[in-house]
Coordinates of C-alpha atoms in Angstrom, one line a residue:
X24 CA 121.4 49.6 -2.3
X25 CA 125.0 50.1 -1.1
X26 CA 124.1 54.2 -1.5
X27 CA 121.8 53.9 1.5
X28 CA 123.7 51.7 4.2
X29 CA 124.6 53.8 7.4
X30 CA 121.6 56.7 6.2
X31 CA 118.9 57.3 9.1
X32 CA 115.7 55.3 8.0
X33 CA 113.7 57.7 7.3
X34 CA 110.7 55.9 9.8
X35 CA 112.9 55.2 12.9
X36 CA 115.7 57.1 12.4
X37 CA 117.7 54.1 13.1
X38 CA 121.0 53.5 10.5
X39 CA 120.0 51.2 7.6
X40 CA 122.7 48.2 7.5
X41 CA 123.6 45.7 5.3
X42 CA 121.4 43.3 7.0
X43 CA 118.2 45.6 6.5
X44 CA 115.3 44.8 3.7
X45 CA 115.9 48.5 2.6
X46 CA 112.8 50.1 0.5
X47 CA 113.1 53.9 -1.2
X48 CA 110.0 55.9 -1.8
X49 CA 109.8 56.0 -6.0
X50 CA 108.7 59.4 -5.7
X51 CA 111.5 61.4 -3.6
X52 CA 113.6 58.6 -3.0
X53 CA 113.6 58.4 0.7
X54 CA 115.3 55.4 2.4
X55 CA 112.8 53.6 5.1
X56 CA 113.5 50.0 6.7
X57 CA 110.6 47.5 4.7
X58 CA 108.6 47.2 8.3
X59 CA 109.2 50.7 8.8
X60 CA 107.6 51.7 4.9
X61 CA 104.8 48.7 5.6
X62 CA 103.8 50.1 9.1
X63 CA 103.5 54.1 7.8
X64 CA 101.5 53.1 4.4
X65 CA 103.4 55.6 2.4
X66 CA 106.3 58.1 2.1
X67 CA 106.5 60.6 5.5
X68 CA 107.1 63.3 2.7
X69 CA 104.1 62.6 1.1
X70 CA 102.9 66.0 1.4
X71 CA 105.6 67.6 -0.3
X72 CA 106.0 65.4 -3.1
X73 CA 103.7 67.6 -5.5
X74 CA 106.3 70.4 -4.7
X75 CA 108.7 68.5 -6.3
X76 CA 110.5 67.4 -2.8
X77 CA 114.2 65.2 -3.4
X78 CA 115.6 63.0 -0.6
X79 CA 119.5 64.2 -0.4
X80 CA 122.5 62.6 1.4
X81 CA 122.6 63.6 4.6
X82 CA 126.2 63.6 5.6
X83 CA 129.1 65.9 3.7
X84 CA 132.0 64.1 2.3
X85 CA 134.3 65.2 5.1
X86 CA 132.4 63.5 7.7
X87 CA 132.7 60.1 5.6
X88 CA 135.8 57.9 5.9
X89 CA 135.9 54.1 4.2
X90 CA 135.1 50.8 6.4
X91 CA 137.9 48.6 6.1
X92 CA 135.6 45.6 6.7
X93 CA 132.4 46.0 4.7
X94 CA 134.1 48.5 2.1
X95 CA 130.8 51.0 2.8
X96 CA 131.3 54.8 3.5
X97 CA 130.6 55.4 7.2
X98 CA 130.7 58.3 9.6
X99 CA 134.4 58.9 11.0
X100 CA 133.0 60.4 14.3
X101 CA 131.5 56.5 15.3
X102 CA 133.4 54.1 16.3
X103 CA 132.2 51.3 14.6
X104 CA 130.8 50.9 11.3
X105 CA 126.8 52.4 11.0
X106 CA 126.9 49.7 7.9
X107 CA 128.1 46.4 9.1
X108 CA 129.2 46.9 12.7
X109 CA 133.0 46.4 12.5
X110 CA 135.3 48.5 14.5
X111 CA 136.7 51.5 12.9
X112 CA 140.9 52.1 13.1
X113 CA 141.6 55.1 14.7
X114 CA 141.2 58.4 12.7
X115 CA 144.7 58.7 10.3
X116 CA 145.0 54.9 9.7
X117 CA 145.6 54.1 5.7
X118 CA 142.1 53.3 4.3
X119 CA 141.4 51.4 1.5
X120 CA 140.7 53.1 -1.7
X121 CA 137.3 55.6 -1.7
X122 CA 134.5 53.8 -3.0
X123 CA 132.2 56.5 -3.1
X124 CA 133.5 58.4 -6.5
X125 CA 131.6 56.2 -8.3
X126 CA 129.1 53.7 -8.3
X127 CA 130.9 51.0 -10.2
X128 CA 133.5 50.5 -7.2
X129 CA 130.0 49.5 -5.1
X130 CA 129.5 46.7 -7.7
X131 CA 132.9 45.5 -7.5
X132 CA 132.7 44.6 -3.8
X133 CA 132.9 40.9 -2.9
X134 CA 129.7 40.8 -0.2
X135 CA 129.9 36.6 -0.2
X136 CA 133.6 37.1 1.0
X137 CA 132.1 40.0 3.8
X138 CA 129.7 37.8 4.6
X139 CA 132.1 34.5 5.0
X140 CA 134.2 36.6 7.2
X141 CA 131.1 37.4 9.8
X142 CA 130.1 33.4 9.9
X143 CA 133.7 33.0 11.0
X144 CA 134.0 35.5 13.3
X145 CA 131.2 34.3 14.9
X146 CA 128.7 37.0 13.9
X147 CA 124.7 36.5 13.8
X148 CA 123.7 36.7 10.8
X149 CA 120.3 37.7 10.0
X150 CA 117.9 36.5 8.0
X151 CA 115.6 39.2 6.2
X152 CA 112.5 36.7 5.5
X153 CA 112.7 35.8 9.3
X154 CA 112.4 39.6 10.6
X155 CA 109.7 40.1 8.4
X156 CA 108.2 37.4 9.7
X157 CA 108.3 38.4 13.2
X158 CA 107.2 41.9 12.5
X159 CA 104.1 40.0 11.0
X160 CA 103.4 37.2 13.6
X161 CA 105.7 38.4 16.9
X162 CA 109.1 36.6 17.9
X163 CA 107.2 33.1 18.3
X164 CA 107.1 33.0 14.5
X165 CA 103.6 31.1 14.3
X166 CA 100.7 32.0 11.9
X167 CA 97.5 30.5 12.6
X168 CA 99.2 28.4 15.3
X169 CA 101.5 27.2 13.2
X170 CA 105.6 27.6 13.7
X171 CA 107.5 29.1 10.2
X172 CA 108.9 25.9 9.9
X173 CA 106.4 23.9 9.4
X174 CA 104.4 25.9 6.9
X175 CA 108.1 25.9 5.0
X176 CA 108.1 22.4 5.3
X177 CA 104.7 21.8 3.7
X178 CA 105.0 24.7 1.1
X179 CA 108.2 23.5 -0.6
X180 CA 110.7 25.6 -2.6
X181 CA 108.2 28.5 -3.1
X182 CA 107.8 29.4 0.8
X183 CA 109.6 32.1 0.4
X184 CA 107.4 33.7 -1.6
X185 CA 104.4 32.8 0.0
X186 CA 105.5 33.5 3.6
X187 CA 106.1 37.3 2.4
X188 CA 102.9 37.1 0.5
X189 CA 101.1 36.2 4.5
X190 CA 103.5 38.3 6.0
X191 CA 102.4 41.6 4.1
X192 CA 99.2 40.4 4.3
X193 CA 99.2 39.9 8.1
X194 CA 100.7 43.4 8.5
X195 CA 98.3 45.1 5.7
X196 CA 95.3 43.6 7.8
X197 CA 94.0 42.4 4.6
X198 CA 93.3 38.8 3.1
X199 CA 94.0 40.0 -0.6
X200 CA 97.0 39.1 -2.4
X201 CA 97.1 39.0 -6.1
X202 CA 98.1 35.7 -7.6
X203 CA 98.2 35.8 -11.3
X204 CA 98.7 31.7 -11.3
X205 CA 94.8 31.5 -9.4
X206 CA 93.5 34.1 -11.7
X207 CA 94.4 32.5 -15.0
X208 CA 94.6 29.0 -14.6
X209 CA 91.7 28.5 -11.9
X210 CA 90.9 25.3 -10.6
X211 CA 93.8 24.1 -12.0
X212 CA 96.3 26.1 -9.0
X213 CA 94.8 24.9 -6.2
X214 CA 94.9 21.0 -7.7
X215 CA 98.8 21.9 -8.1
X216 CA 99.1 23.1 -4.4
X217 CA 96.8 20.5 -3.0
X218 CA 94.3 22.7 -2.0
X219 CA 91.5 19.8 -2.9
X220 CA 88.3 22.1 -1.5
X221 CA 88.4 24.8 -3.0
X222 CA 89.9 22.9 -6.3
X223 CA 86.8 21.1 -6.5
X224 CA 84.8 24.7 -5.4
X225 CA 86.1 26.3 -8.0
X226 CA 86.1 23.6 -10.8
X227 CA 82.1 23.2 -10.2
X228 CA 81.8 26.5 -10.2
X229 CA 82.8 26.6 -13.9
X230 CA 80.6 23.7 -14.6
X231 CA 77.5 25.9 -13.1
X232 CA 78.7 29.4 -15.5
X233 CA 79.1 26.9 -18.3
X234 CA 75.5 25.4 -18.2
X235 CA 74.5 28.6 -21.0
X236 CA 76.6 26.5 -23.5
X237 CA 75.5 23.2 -22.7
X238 CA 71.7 24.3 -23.4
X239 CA 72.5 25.9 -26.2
X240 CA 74.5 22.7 -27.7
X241 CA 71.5 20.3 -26.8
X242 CA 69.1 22.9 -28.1
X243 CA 70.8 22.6 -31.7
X244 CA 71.4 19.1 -32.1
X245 CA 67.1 18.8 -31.0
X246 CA 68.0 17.1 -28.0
X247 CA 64.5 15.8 -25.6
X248 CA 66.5 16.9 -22.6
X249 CA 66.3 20.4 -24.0
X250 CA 64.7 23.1 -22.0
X251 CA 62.2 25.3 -23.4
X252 CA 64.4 29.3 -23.7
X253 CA 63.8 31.4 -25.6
X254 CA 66.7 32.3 -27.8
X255 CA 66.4 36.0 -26.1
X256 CA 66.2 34.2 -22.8
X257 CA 69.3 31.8 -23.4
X258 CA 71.5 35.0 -24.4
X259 CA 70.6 37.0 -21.6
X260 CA 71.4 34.1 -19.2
X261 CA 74.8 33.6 -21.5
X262 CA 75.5 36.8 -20.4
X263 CA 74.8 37.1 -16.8
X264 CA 77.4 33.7 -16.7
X265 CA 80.0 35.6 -18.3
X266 CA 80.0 38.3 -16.0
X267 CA 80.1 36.2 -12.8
X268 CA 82.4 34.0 -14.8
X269 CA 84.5 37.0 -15.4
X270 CA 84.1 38.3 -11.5
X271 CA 85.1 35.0 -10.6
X272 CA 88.2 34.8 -12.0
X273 CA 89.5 38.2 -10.6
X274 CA 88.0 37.0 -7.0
X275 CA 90.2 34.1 -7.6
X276 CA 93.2 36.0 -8.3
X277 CA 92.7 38.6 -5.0
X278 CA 92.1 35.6 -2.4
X279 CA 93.9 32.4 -3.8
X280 CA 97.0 32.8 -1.8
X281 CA 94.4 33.5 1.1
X282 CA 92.5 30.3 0.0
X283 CA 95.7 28.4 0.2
X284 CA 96.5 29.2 3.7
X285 CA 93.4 28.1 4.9
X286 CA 93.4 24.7 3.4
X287 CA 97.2 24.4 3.9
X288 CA 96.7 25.3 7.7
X289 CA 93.7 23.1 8.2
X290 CA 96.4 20.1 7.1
X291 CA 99.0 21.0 8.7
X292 CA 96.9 21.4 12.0
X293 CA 96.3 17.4 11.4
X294 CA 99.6 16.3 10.4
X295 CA 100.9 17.9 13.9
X296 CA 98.4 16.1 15.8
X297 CA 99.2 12.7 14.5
X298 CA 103.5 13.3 14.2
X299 CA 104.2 14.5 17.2
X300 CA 107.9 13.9 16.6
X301 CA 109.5 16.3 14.5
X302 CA 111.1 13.9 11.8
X303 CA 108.5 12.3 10.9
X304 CA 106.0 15.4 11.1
X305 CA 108.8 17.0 8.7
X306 CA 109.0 14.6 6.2
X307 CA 104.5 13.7 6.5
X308 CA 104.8 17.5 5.7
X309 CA 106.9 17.4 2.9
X310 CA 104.6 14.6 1.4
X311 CA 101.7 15.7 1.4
X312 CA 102.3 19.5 0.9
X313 CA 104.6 21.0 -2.3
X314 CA 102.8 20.6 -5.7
X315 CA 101.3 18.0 -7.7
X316 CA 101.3 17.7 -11.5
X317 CA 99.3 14.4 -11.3
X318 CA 96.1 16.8 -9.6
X319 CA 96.5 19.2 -12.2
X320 CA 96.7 15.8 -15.0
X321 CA 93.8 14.7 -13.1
X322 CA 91.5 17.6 -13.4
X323 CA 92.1 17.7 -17.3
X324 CA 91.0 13.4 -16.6
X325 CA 88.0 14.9 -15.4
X326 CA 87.2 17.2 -17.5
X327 CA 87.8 14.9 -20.3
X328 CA 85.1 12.1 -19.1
X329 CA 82.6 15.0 -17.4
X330 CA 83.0 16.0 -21.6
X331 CA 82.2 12.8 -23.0
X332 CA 79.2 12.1 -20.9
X333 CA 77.7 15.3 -21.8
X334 CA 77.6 14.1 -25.7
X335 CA 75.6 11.3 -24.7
X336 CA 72.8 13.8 -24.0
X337 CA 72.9 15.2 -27.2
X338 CA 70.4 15.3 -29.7
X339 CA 70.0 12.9 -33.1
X340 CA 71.1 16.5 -35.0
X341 CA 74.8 16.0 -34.7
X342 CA 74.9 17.7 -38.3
X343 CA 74.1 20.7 -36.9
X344 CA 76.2 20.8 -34.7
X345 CA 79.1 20.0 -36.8
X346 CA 78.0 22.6 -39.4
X347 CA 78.0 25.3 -36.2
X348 CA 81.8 24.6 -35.5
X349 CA 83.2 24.1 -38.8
X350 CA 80.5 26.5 -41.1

């Protein structure tokens, strides 16, 4: 958002630079800092949004001059850049051509190059993920007693996703976080992630909401196992399980992320105990964390033999039951 580097934040009033998680209001367009938006809960010009209330530029052209280090406009009574920190030449030295007459020169600026030039000079670079995991969990960077490191060692590739899932989380107060992945494949997620309880939680759960079916199946095919419901009975119990089935799913969705920190933390918590050293605790981590498509192909194993045991309880009518599937 090149449009907003060296602008107050609207939350702290302190310059947003090229090293900020910058977030704009959708409604007035206000610049805050990501911590700064999190920590308010909304836009501080909430109130006068219904009056149609637009965030300008604050600074006049004349008080902008062109950083020759970053390429970003920047105040010309400062001595250093309010975008990237660079000193400033002296007031009449030849700039580089204005950036700011259109919006296409911003594209066209090389930011790997900028950012080469601050690892050689020596410059800290800093990493967005790691601030907003220290506004979360404090300058130790531990969640549930356990370092950053170490939860991206056991998560895999997709930490970064997940660590500003907890982070937002941690600073929303709140153990929701929607997962679409837990919501529509279920049981099938946390055998992915390695979350084995509630995997197996969840997977009998289904079994329970699916027990509706199963009468009904041995009730056609005059099965002695049978019990004796009603037809009105059967389909108001069918019913119930789809509801809960259907609650389940979006409870699965809100708190799966949640779920998955617990049973990641409670295994990490172990693996630290018994690797004490840090290589091998890093690559125990690495094993036994990440993903598994062998859990998910075992689940469908499962459900394949849980499947075939149930025909053996079926009745002699297996005609009937054909007819009910085919017509």
């Amino acid at each position: 958002m090149p449009k907003y580097y060296g602008c107050p934040c609207e939350g702290c009033g302190k310059p947003l630079t090229l090293q900020d998680d910058i977030v704009v209001c959708p409604d007035c367009g206000a610049p805050y800092h990501r911590d700064c938006y999190e920590k308010l809960g909304r836009c501080i010009h909430a109130p006068a949004h219904a009056a149609g209330y637009e965030w300008k530029f604050p600074y006049q052209e004349s008080e902008l001059c062109t950083c020759p280090a970053c390429g970003e406009r920047t105040l010309r009574s400062e001595s250093v850049c309010r975008c990237c920190g660079a000193a400033l030449p002296p007031e009449g030295a030849q700039e580089p051509a204005d950036r700011a007459d259109s919006d296409e020169h911003s594209e066209e600026f090389d930011y790997s190059t900028f950012y080469r030039q601050f690892q050689e000079t020596g410059t800290p670079q800093v990493d967005p993920l790691r601030q907003t995991y220290q506004a979360a969990f404090g300058k130790e960077e531990v969640m549930d007693g356990i370092p950053c490191k170490d939860w991206a060692d056991f998560i895999g590739p997709a930490s970064p996703a997940y660590l500003s899932a907890y982070c937002r989380m941690q600073l929303s107060h709140t153990k929701t976080s929607m997962s679409f992945s837990a919501m529509l494949f279920g049981p099938f997620y946390f055998f992915y992630r390695k979350a084995w309880k509630p995997a197996f939680a969840f997977l009998a759960a289904e079994l329970v909401l699916a027990l509706p079916t199963f009468i009904d199946l041995l009730q056609v095919t005059d099965s002695s196992l049978s019990p004796g419901l009603s037809t009105s009975t059967l389909l108001t119990l069918s019913r119930v399980c789809s509801v809960l089935s259907f609650l389940l799913m979006i409870v699965r969705g809100l708190y799966g992320k949640w779920l998955y920190r617990q049973s990641a933390a409670e295994k990490i918590r172990r693996i630290r105990a018994e690797f004490p050293d840090a290589a091998q605790r890093k690559a125990v981590l690495c094993a036994q964390g990440g993903t598994s498509w062998a859990a998910v192909l075992g689940c469908l194993v499962l459900l394949m033999v849980i499947g075939s045991a149930f025909t053996l309880l079926l009745g002699p009518n297996v005609d009937a039951l054909i007819h009910l599937v085919y017509g």
